[in-house]
Amino acid sequence: MSETPGSTRYDATPLSSEQQNRFVAENMRRVFLLIYRVVGNVADAQDLTQEAFIKALQRQDQLKDLEKAAHWLSRIATNTAIDFLRRAGRVNFADLENLPEPVLRSHQENPEQRVLRAEHRDRLEAGLEVLTARERMALLLRDVEDLPAEEVALRLNCSKATVRSHIANARVKLRRYMERKKI
């Protein structure tokens, strides 16, 4: 990777071993959590995270703009997770409570905060189960990953209008679910 002042472009030089290690370390947690939210199993998410990084490093010549590296990697991770679900013939979104503690812990919470957060998470996860896989993925990419609709459309291989429709439908379904459950 070589950069010139004012430039954020890769040349044809592959990343060194040190650069590859840094790239993986900087993105590991985010990619793992994205995949875990989709597949719902720690072991599968770990395997798929490794697979996503292997694909990314094998295709590093496709990345031309360093500013888009996170989106590019997220797209590879999303597609890897979706392909896994297609092969497995299942859609199973994650229960974050089953994650190993160090993955979840960003700061120390008191027991009351943990219980309230767990209750809120459980209600949200139950609400997400009423969504279709495409609605759920569009909503997670847009609202959790904070990606623009254009990027979500690219990752889901659909139009921007379809993404907006998926997100709108997902929000309506979630709102109705929350109202029914009086949440």
mmCIF file of C-alpha atoms in Angstrom:
data_model
loop_
_atom_site.group_PDB
_atom_site.id
_atom_site.type_symbol
_atom_site.label_atom_id
_atom_site.label_comp_id
_atom_site.label_asym_id
_atom_site.label_seq_id
_atom_site.Cartn_x
_atom_site.Cartn_y
_atom_site.Cartn_z
ATOM 1 C CA MET A 1 0.000 0.000 0.000
ATOM 2 C CA SER A 2 1.458 3.356 -0.895
ATOM 3 C CA GLU A 3 -0.025 6.730 -0.300
ATOM 4 C CA THR A 4 0.980 10.063 -1.657
ATOM 5 C CA PRO A 5 0.009 13.290 0.083
ATOM 6 C CA GLY A 6 -3.633 14.049 -0.641
ATOM 7 C CA SER A 7 -4.174 10.604 -2.102
ATOM 8 C CA THR A 8 -6.034 7.685 -0.596
ATOM 9 C CA ARG A 9 -5.528 5.152 -3.334
ATOM 10 C CA TYR A 10 -3.919 1.752 -3.299
ATOM 11 C CA ASP A 11 -1.401 0.839 -5.920
ATOM 12 C CA ALA A 12 -0.882 -2.709 -7.162
ATOM 13 C CA THR A 13 1.454 -3.529 -4.250
ATOM 14 C CA PRO A 14 -0.111 -6.094 -1.903
ATOM 15 C CA LEU A 15 -0.351 -5.303 1.795
ATOM 16 C CA SER A 16 2.589 -6.439 3.872
ATOM 17 C CA SER A 17 2.049 -9.003 6.604
ATOM 18 C CA GLU A 18 2.158 -6.210 9.205
ATOM 19 C CA GLN A 19 -0.406 -4.139 7.268
ATOM 20 C CA GLN A 20 -2.665 -7.182 6.923
ATOM 21 C CA ASN A 21 -2.467 -7.828 10.669
ATOM 22 C CA ARG A 22 -3.303 -4.188 11.431
ATOM 23 C CA PHE A 23 -6.223 -4.231 8.957
ATOM 24 C CA VAL A 24 -7.648 -7.358 10.615
ATOM 25 C CA ALA A 25 -7.103 -6.051 14.157
ATOM 26 C CA GLU A 26 -8.751 -2.700 13.409
ATOM 27 C CA ASN A 27 -11.840 -4.299 11.876
ATOM 28 C CA MET A 28 -12.224 -7.648 13.677
ATOM 29 C CA ARG A 29 -14.770 -6.657 16.337
ATOM 30 C CA ARG A 30 -17.037 -4.723 13.943
ATOM 31 C CA VAL A 31 -17.028 -7.492 11.325
ATOM 32 C CA PHE A 32 -17.611 -10.208 13.929
ATOM 33 C CA LEU A 33 -20.584 -8.356 15.458
ATOM 34 C CA LEU A 34 -22.099 -7.680 12.029
ATOM 35 C CA ILE A 35 -21.854 -11.343 11.063
ATOM 36 C CA TYR A 36 -23.001 -12.519 14.493
ATOM 37 C CA ARG A 37 -26.155 -10.381 14.252
ATOM 38 C CA VAL A 38 -26.980 -12.203 11.037
ATOM 39 C CA VAL A 39 -26.099 -15.828 11.833
ATOM 40 C CA GLY A 40 -26.817 -15.884 15.571
ATOM 41 C CA ASN A 41 -24.114 -18.372 16.523
ATOM 42 C CA VAL A 42 -20.701 -17.487 17.958
ATOM 43 C CA ALA A 43 -18.830 -20.402 16.361
ATOM 44 C CA ASP A 44 -20.341 -19.759 12.918
ATOM 45 C CA ALA A 45 -19.700 -16.024 13.275
ATOM 46 C CA GLN A 46 -16.054 -16.666 14.154
ATOM 47 C CA ASP A 47 -15.607 -18.955 11.144
ATOM 48 C CA LEU A 48 -17.391 -16.542 8.822
ATOM 49 C CA THR A 49 -15.400 -13.585 10.146
ATOM 50 C CA GLN A 50 -12.211 -15.431 9.293
ATOM 51 C CA GLU A 51 -13.637 -16.318 5.871
ATOM 52 C CA ALA A 52 -14.594 -12.677 5.238
ATOM 53 C CA PHE A 53 -11.083 -11.470 6.054
ATOM 54 C CA ILE A 54 -9.547 -14.137 3.824
ATOM 55 C CA LYS A 55 -11.795 -13.013 0.955
ATOM 56 C CA ALA A 56 -10.973 -9.366 1.614
ATOM 57 C CA LEU A 57 -7.234 -9.944 1.669
ATOM 58 C CA GLN A 58 -7.410 -12.090 -1.470
ATOM 59 C CA ARG A 59 -9.332 -9.305 -3.219
ATOM 60 C CA GLN A 60 -7.387 -6.340 -1.861
ATOM 61 C CA ASP A 61 -6.538 -5.289 -5.415
ATOM 62 C CA GLN A 62 -10.250 -4.453 -5.903
ATOM 63 C CA LEU A 63 -10.104 -1.757 -3.213
ATOM 64 C CA LYS A 64 -9.107 1.505 -4.797
ATOM 65 C CA ASP A 65 -10.202 4.061 -2.197
ATOM 66 C CA LEU A 66 -9.012 3.703 1.398
ATOM 67 C CA GLU A 67 -11.898 5.865 2.615
ATOM 68 C CA LYS A 68 -14.266 3.117 1.480
ATOM 69 C CA ALA A 69 -12.355 0.230 3.079
ATOM 70 C CA ALA A 70 -14.803 -0.162 5.988
ATOM 71 C CA HIS A 71 -17.820 -0.245 3.670
ATOM 72 C CA TRP A 72 -16.034 -2.614 1.289
ATOM 73 C CA LEU A 73 -15.163 -4.981 4.130
ATOM 74 C CA SER A 74 -18.696 -4.780 5.577
ATOM 75 C CA ARG A 75 -20.107 -5.703 2.199
ATOM 76 C CA ILE A 76 -17.839 -8.740 1.995
ATOM 77 C CA ALA A 77 -18.857 -9.713 5.551
ATOM 78 C CA THR A 78 -22.563 -9.222 4.835
ATOM 79 C CA ASN A 79 -22.397 -11.262 1.648
ATOM 80 C CA THR A 80 -20.415 -13.995 3.412
ATOM 81 C CA ALA A 81 -23.076 -14.229 6.137
ATOM 82 C CA ILE A 82 -25.972 -14.177 3.659
ATOM 83 C CA ASP A 83 -24.300 -16.866 1.524
ATOM 84 C CA PHE A 84 -23.845 -19.003 4.644
ATOM 85 C CA LEU A 85 -27.541 -18.662 5.512
ATOM 86 C CA ARG A 86 -28.555 -19.538 1.968
ATOM 87 C CA ARG A 87 -26.375 -22.643 2.032
ATOM 88 C CA ALA A 88 -27.685 -23.606 5.449
ATOM 89 C CA GLY A 89 -31.266 -22.822 4.424
ATOM 90 C CA ARG A 90 -31.955 -20.855 7.551
ATOM 91 C CA VAL A 91 -32.219 -17.354 8.897
ATOM 92 C CA ASN A 92 -31.270 -17.005 12.540
ATOM 93 C CA PHE A 93 -30.536 -13.602 14.006
ATOM 94 C CA ALA A 94 -28.426 -13.234 17.082
ATOM 95 C CA ASP A 95 -29.166 -13.229 20.752
ATOM 96 C CA LEU A 96 -26.432 -10.900 21.924
ATOM 97 C CA GLU A 97 -26.693 -12.269 25.457
ATOM 98 C CA ASN A 98 -24.821 -15.414 24.388
ATOM 99 C CA LEU A 99 -21.739 -13.514 23.261
ATOM 100 C CA PRO A 100 -18.622 -13.992 25.342
ATOM 101 C CA GLU A 101 -18.408 -11.200 27.925
ATOM 102 C CA PRO A 102 -15.208 -9.496 26.615
ATOM 103 C CA VAL A 103 -16.844 -8.963 23.210
ATOM 104 C CA LEU A 104 -19.774 -7.100 24.715
ATOM 105 C CA ARG A 105 -18.106 -5.187 27.534
ATOM 106 C CA SER A 106 -17.197 -1.675 26.478
ATOM 107 C CA HIS A 107 -17.486 -0.251 29.985
ATOM 108 C CA GLN A 108 -18.535 -1.482 33.378
ATOM 109 C CA GLU A 109 -22.251 -1.310 34.158
ATOM 110 C CA ASN A 110 -23.972 -1.764 37.443
ATOM 111 C CA PRO A 111 -26.335 -4.766 37.754
ATOM 112 C CA GLU A 112 -29.472 -2.648 37.334
ATOM 113 C CA GLN A 113 -28.181 -1.142 34.085
ATOM 114 C CA ARG A 114 -27.307 -4.617 32.812
ATOM 115 C CA VAL A 115 -30.804 -5.930 33.580
ATOM 116 C CA LEU A 116 -32.512 -2.959 31.926
ATOM 117 C CA ARG A 117 -30.288 -3.250 28.856
ATOM 118 C CA ALA A 118 -30.927 -7.006 28.670
ATOM 119 C CA GLU A 119 -34.702 -6.475 28.878
ATOM 120 C CA HIS A 120 -34.582 -3.822 26.179
ATOM 121 C CA ARG A 121 -32.390 -6.034 23.979
ATOM 122 C CA ASP A 122 -34.742 -9.001 24.431
ATOM 123 C CA ARG A 123 -37.752 -6.898 23.407
ATOM 124 C CA LEU A 124 -35.912 -5.525 20.404
ATOM 125 C CA GLU A 125 -34.723 -8.975 19.306
ATOM 126 C CA ALA A 126 -38.256 -10.331 19.607
ATOM 127 C CA GLY A 127 -39.449 -7.425 17.480
ATOM 128 C CA LEU A 128 -36.759 -8.096 14.879
ATOM 129 C CA GLU A 129 -38.049 -11.648 14.519
ATOM 130 C CA VAL A 130 -41.288 -10.353 12.967
ATOM 131 C CA LEU A 131 -39.298 -8.890 10.058
ATOM 132 C CA THR A 132 -38.309 -10.666 6.881
ATOM 133 C CA ALA A 133 -34.607 -11.371 6.446
ATOM 134 C CA ARG A 134 -34.256 -8.594 3.852
ATOM 135 C CA GLU A 135 -36.110 -6.066 6.038
ATOM 136 C CA ARG A 136 -33.981 -7.012 9.028
ATOM 137 C CA MET A 137 -30.726 -6.781 7.094
ATOM 138 C CA ALA A 138 -31.682 -3.434 5.526
ATOM 139 C CA LEU A 139 -32.668 -2.026 8.920
ATOM 140 C CA LEU A 140 -29.498 -3.276 10.641
ATOM 141 C CA LEU A 141 -27.222 -1.959 7.915
ATOM 142 C CA ARG A 142 -28.968 1.413 7.830
ATOM 143 C CA ASP A 143 -29.657 2.032 11.510
ATOM 144 C CA VAL A 144 -26.977 -0.006 13.303
ATOM 145 C CA GLU A 145 -24.108 0.199 10.821
ATOM 146 C CA ASP A 146 -25.259 3.735 9.886
ATOM 147 C CA LEU A 147 -24.760 3.156 6.173
ATOM 148 C CA PRO A 148 -26.396 5.355 3.563
ATOM 149 C CA ALA A 149 -29.260 3.838 1.577
ATOM 150 C CA GLU A 150 -27.045 3.680 -1.518
ATOM 151 C CA GLU A 151 -24.531 1.463 0.287
ATOM 152 C CA VAL A 152 -27.281 -0.751 1.730
ATOM 153 C CA ALA A 153 -28.671 -1.158 -1.792
ATOM 154 C CA LEU A 154 -25.251 -2.214 -3.070
ATOM 155 C CA ARG A 155 -24.820 -4.767 -0.294
ATOM 156 C CA LEU A 156 -28.282 -6.237 -0.744
ATOM 157 C CA ASN A 157 -28.103 -6.109 -4.552
ATOM 158 C CA CYS A 158 -31.319 -4.154 -4.904
ATOM 159 C CA SER A 159 -32.419 -0.642 -5.761
ATOM 160 C CA LYS A 160 -32.361 2.293 -3.376
ATOM 161 C CA ALA A 161 -36.163 2.420 -3.575
ATOM 162 C CA THR A 162 -36.367 -1.220 -2.500
ATOM 163 C CA VAL A 163 -34.071 -0.489 0.445
ATOM 164 C CA ARG A 164 -36.270 2.433 1.499
ATOM 165 C CA SER A 165 -39.301 0.178 1.218
ATOM 166 C CA HIS A 166 -37.661 -2.570 3.304
ATOM 167 C CA ILE A 167 -36.655 -0.060 5.982
ATOM 168 C CA ALA A 168 -40.068 1.624 6.055
ATOM 169 C CA ASN A 169 -41.838 -1.742 6.291
ATOM 170 C CA ALA A 170 -39.437 -2.870 9.017
ATOM 171 C CA ARG A 171 -40.036 0.264 11.074
ATOM 172 C CA VAL A 172 -43.816 -0.050 10.734
ATOM 173 C CA LYS A 173 -43.711 -3.710 11.766
ATOM 174 C CA LEU A 174 -41.444 -2.938 14.722
ATOM 175 C CA ARG A 175 -43.651 -0.039 15.831
ATOM 176 C CA ARG A 176 -46.767 -2.233 15.640
ATOM 177 C CA TYR A 177 -45.011 -4.993 17.544
ATOM 178 C CA MET A 178 -43.933 -2.579 20.268
ATOM 179 C CA GLU A 179 -47.447 -1.126 20.495
ATOM 180 C CA ARG A 180 -49.004 -4.599 20.748
ATOM 181 C CA LYS A 181 -46.553 -5.555 23.470
ATOM 182 C CA LYS A 182 -46.970 -2.136 25.119
ATOM 183 C CA ILE A 183 -43.254 -1.550 25.069
#
